XYZ file of C-alpha atoms in Angstrom:
347
model
C 0.000 0.000 0.000
C 2.766 2.399 0.894
C 4.503 1.599 -2.370
C 1.322 2.307 -4.306
C 0.899 5.611 -2.526
C 4.454 6.566 -3.333
C 3.964 5.629 -6.988
C 0.712 7.576 -7.189
C 2.292 10.599 -5.515
C 5.259 10.404 -7.842
C 2.974 10.150 -10.866
C 0.850 13.078 -9.720
C 3.947 15.162 -8.995
C 5.319 14.280 -12.426
C 2.075 15.330 -14.038
C 2.117 18.588 -12.124
C 5.707 19.249 -13.156
C 4.945 18.384 -16.775
C 1.858 20.554 -16.648
C 3.856 23.438 -15.209
C 6.537 23.045 -17.883
C 3.874 22.841 -20.589
C 2.212 25.942 -19.208
C 5.522 27.772 -19.188
C 6.203 26.757 -22.776
C 2.669 27.650 -23.840
C 2.885 30.968 -22.020
C 6.246 31.796 -23.611
C 4.926 31.020 -27.065
C 1.304 32.136 -27.008
C 0.909 34.801 -24.293
C 0.833 38.450 -25.445
C 4.331 39.940 -25.242
C 4.086 43.532 -26.456
C 4.262 46.624 -24.282
C 3.623 49.514 -26.702
C 0.377 51.482 -26.530
C -0.180 52.154 -30.224
C -2.012 49.634 -32.372
C 1.240 48.768 -34.147
C 4.960 49.450 -34.001
C 7.472 49.225 -36.834
C 10.776 47.404 -36.663
C 13.614 47.910 -39.168
C 16.109 45.060 -39.475
C 19.275 45.780 -41.443
C 20.730 43.377 -43.976
C 23.771 42.665 -41.803
C 21.838 42.477 -38.512
C 22.748 39.833 -35.948
C 20.252 38.326 -33.515
C 21.714 40.630 -30.869
C 20.805 43.592 -33.105
C 17.267 42.264 -33.489
C 16.899 41.897 -29.716
C 18.158 45.445 -29.224
C 15.524 46.749 -31.648
C 12.745 44.725 -30.022
C 13.604 45.237 -26.359
C 11.704 48.544 -25.955
C 8.636 46.955 -27.567
C 8.416 43.628 -25.684
C 7.488 42.779 -22.093
C 9.832 39.813 -21.871
C 12.793 39.700 -24.235
C 14.044 36.442 -22.669
C 10.918 34.517 -23.598
C 11.153 35.924 -27.118
C 14.748 34.724 -27.360
C 13.798 31.241 -26.141
C 11.035 30.902 -28.730
C 13.279 32.364 -31.453
C 15.873 29.677 -30.766
C 13.231 26.941 -30.731
C 11.792 28.085 -34.081
C 15.236 28.489 -35.716
C 14.860 32.240 -36.262
C 18.191 33.060 -34.606
C 20.094 31.595 -37.567
C 17.683 32.804 -40.260
C 17.188 36.560 -39.789
C 15.362 38.374 -42.591
C 16.078 42.088 -43.188
C 13.263 44.526 -43.845
C 10.516 46.633 -42.326
C 7.986 44.807 -40.142
C 4.797 45.820 -38.340
C 4.160 44.348 -34.894
C 0.544 44.469 -33.757
C -0.427 45.292 -30.203
C -0.985 42.098 -28.198
C 1.054 39.807 -30.443
C 2.617 36.750 -28.841
C 6.152 35.525 -29.461
C 5.017 32.999 -32.058
C 3.203 35.686 -34.043
C 6.107 38.098 -33.697
C 8.596 35.584 -35.079
C 6.273 34.553 -37.913
C 5.937 38.233 -38.802
C 9.694 38.786 -38.770
C 10.114 35.754 -40.992
C 7.640 36.463 -43.755
C 5.883 39.838 -43.547
C 8.433 42.273 -44.957
C 6.477 45.439 -45.720
C 6.992 47.566 -48.851
C 7.628 51.272 -48.382
C 6.573 54.128 -50.631
C 9.621 55.910 -52.031
C 9.040 59.383 -53.454
C 11.299 61.974 -55.027
C 10.645 65.136 -56.975
C 12.642 67.505 -59.157
C 16.190 67.009 -57.879
C 18.895 69.012 -59.658
C 21.737 66.571 -59.084
C 22.346 62.892 -58.422
C 23.868 63.877 -55.071
C 20.540 65.384 -54.074
C 18.696 62.295 -55.290
C 20.989 59.968 -53.342
C 20.376 61.941 -50.163
C 16.615 61.906 -50.717
C 16.450 58.164 -51.355
C 18.753 57.316 -48.438
C 16.114 58.806 -46.127
C 13.585 56.231 -47.313
C 15.397 52.893 -47.792
C 18.315 51.069 -46.186
C 20.912 51.987 -48.826
C 23.055 54.964 -47.823
C 23.748 57.978 -50.012
C 27.364 56.974 -50.712
C 26.448 53.550 -52.101
C 23.553 55.050 -54.071
C 25.771 57.676 -55.670
C 28.346 55.037 -56.573
C 25.628 52.950 -58.244
C 24.243 55.975 -60.106
C 27.691 56.871 -61.468
C 28.925 53.360 -62.240
C 30.647 53.643 -65.655
C 29.705 50.121 -66.698
C 26.034 50.720 -66.016
C 26.036 54.090 -67.774
C 27.683 52.553 -70.818
C 25.259 49.640 -71.165
C 22.207 51.806 -70.498
C 23.361 54.492 -72.973
C 23.607 57.416 -70.564
C 26.539 59.771 -70.124
C 27.713 62.372 -67.637
C 25.186 64.932 -68.876
C 22.144 62.753 -69.508
C 22.286 60.366 -66.519
C 20.083 62.574 -64.324
C 17.235 62.087 -66.794
C 16.932 58.361 -66.091
C 15.145 59.018 -62.812
C 11.477 59.921 -63.257
C 9.975 61.784 -60.280
C 7.131 59.727 -58.874
C 6.164 57.463 -55.976
C 7.314 53.851 -56.143
C 7.054 50.793 -53.902
C 10.254 49.164 -52.664
C 11.187 46.900 -49.805
C 12.994 48.976 -47.193
C 16.081 46.725 -47.366
C 16.606 47.454 -51.093
C 20.291 48.012 -51.887
C 21.701 50.761 -54.092
C 22.197 48.665 -57.220
C 18.681 47.218 -57.012
C 17.192 50.689 -56.633
C 19.111 51.965 -59.663
C 18.199 48.952 -61.792
C 14.531 49.320 -60.890
C 14.647 52.978 -61.925
C 16.102 51.984 -65.282
C 13.229 49.517 -65.768
C 10.751 52.285 -64.939
C 12.487 54.530 -67.474
C 12.284 51.830 -70.160
C 8.628 51.197 -69.329
C 7.855 54.906 -69.568
C 9.490 55.204 -72.975
C 7.028 52.937 -74.711
C 6.560 52.757 -78.475
C 4.040 55.602 -78.505
C 6.286 58.064 -76.684
C 9.335 57.084 -78.714
C 7.353 57.601 -81.922
C 6.283 61.078 -80.778
C 9.883 61.973 -79.948
C 11.021 60.759 -83.358
C 8.351 62.864 -85.082
C 9.776 65.897 -83.290
C 13.268 64.956 -84.450
C 14.376 64.365 -80.864
C 15.801 61.489 -78.865
C 14.278 60.554 -75.486
C 17.274 62.190 -73.765
C 16.682 65.420 -75.699
C 12.992 65.349 -74.822
C 13.856 65.050 -71.142
C 16.468 67.811 -71.383
C 13.930 70.152 -72.979
C 11.214 69.068 -70.529
C 13.528 70.058 -67.678
C 13.691 73.597 -69.098
C 9.891 73.661 -69.388
C 9.660 72.404 -65.797
C 11.830 75.264 -64.557
C 10.026 77.902 -66.623
C 6.504 77.263 -65.336
C 4.984 75.639 -62.280
C 1.607 75.525 -63.998
C 1.112 72.120 -65.592
C -1.676 73.463 -67.833
C 0.747 76.016 -69.318
C 3.570 73.570 -70.004
C 2.387 72.435 -73.479
C 2.354 76.113 -74.581
C 5.837 76.775 -73.192
C 7.067 73.563 -74.814
C 5.592 74.784 -78.092
C 7.616 78.003 -77.846
C 10.901 76.159 -77.407
C 10.138 73.673 -80.159
C 9.318 76.563 -82.504
C 12.695 78.091 -81.705
C 14.472 74.751 -82.226
C 12.859 74.389 -85.662
C 13.981 77.873 -86.652
C 17.527 77.334 -85.391
C 17.097 80.081 -82.797
C 18.798 80.210 -79.427
C 16.445 78.942 -76.712
C 17.482 81.838 -74.445
C 16.110 80.133 -71.330
C 17.153 81.807 -68.078
C 16.939 78.550 -66.048
C 19.711 77.045 -68.185
C 22.002 79.955 -67.321
C 21.194 79.562 -63.632
C 21.983 75.853 -63.866
C 25.264 76.584 -65.654
C 26.279 78.841 -62.771
C 25.375 76.184 -60.192
C 27.182 73.470 -62.123
C 30.283 75.627 -62.456
C 30.385 76.418 -58.729
C 29.154 72.995 -57.588
C 26.681 74.722 -55.288
C 23.198 73.631 -56.321
C 21.651 75.379 -53.307
C 22.470 78.815 -54.736
C 19.352 80.973 -55.081
C 19.343 83.175 -58.196
C 16.134 85.078 -58.878
C 17.444 87.369 -61.565
C 19.801 86.600 -64.440
C 22.204 89.447 -65.195
C 23.628 90.408 -68.583
C 27.090 89.293 -67.520
C 25.697 85.810 -66.788
C 24.681 85.464 -70.419
C 28.344 85.458 -71.443
C 29.178 82.389 -69.400
C 30.878 79.773 -71.567
C 28.900 76.638 -70.808
C 27.074 74.201 -73.105
C 24.108 74.745 -70.791
C 24.017 78.465 -71.557
C 21.255 78.622 -74.164
C 21.960 82.310 -74.746
C 25.330 81.283 -76.160
C 24.807 77.820 -77.663
C 22.084 76.845 -80.127
C 19.941 73.796 -79.508
C 18.817 71.764 -76.542
C 21.194 71.513 -73.557
C 23.308 68.334 -73.400
C 21.338 67.085 -70.402
C 18.493 67.966 -68.037
C 18.905 70.883 -65.637
C 16.523 69.153 -63.219
C 14.391 66.021 -63.109
C 11.279 66.980 -65.048
C 7.836 65.757 -64.022
C 6.070 63.354 -66.323
C 3.676 66.236 -67.078
C 6.592 68.269 -68.466
C 7.894 65.363 -70.546
C 4.453 64.750 -71.995
C 4.092 68.492 -72.630
C 7.132 68.333 -74.919
C 5.795 65.215 -76.624
C 2.357 66.824 -77.018
C 3.119 70.548 -77.451
C 0.537 73.201 -78.144
C 0.596 74.211 -81.805
C 1.075 77.975 -82.169
C 3.393 80.649 -83.580
C 4.728 82.037 -80.304
C 8.478 82.509 -80.040
C 8.750 84.485 -76.782
C 7.256 84.622 -73.304
C 7.800 86.498 -70.069
C 6.312 86.231 -66.570
C 2.902 87.848 -66.197
C 2.961 89.891 -62.981
C -0.803 90.367 -63.137
C -1.311 86.593 -63.042
C 1.580 85.107 -61.086
C 2.674 81.658 -62.175
C 1.604 82.254 -65.769
C 3.265 84.028 -68.684
C 2.595 86.491 -71.483
C 3.374 85.098 -74.936
C 4.438 86.909 -78.084
C 5.022 86.102 -81.738
C 7.403 88.981 -82.416
C 10.357 90.473 -80.602
C 8.673 93.896 -80.594
C 5.616 92.532 -78.814
C 7.808 90.585 -76.418
C 9.809 93.684 -75.492
C 6.576 95.495 -74.696
C 5.466 92.586 -72.501
C 8.845 92.464 -70.838
C 8.580 96.042 -69.551
C 5.997 95.111 -66.921
C 8.160 92.279 -65.577
C 11.366 94.349 -65.457
C 9.525 97.133 -63.671
C 8.132 94.691 -61.121
C 11.609 93.213 -60.447
C 12.982 96.706 -59.828
C 10.098 97.616 -57.561
C 10.640 94.442 -55.539
C 14.381 95.214 -55.447
C 15.182 91.789 -56.888
C 18.756 92.420 -57.911
C 20.060 88.829 -58.035
């Protein structure tokens, strides 16, 4: 009888111990383990992250980092870390957290607008994905890539079309650049290439001219008219005489793209630069900024007219006054020059 009692007691104790261990395991795996108040929190895991780095990122978000580590080891996550951006939901347990970190890499929306240099673009993109600005700039300027993709020192800025794109946060510099080239190729479909050819222009020339249009007017509804002016001048072999190209030439010469120039002076027009359209006939060798798609399409679909000149309209800011003759243009120009003097805009 005593032996039976001992056996029963031992069995019951064993069951209790097993039950306690099972509860501990269940609790570690399936009990909520978040401690943030928002509905979700984002975690960024770098491509070279170790498990120690992951724990450091998660520690402020979890109640019990030790239980997370135990479950991570049991599920083999420690040796199979996946970089990316992940969303942890409030109340998640360790099992759900690890499953999320394994397979729920979130895309991010990457946006950029009218950058004037690849340095500026690299800095803008580095704020939105894992790749840093140095690696991005190296990828943008890679001679082998530029050669195979048919871009050069002047035209390479035009490959990047301002827009919003989806990427995984852990995208590297080369992958970002290659994706942008695919977007460029997709944009230049047969229809757009045919329109460029009908104008006697290459895609790079269209983008270079669109960049001038972009700088001349912020009004997208006016861009086809401005594009028409420049195309009329190109057909006649006239100088484009676009002030934004002179401003860009100055910035390129100094290397300071943050320079603010509101007024082009007569001495600026003598600057010897292929971007100075007061001195050199034709379209600049490359874009002076990244033009919007609206500006590119304005060049491809210009307004048909006989205008050869335009000047800012101070009675309707943002828009311009257009003229067919130099005499009419000079009359229109008086109101703008007077306004600049009144505002004391000297540079």
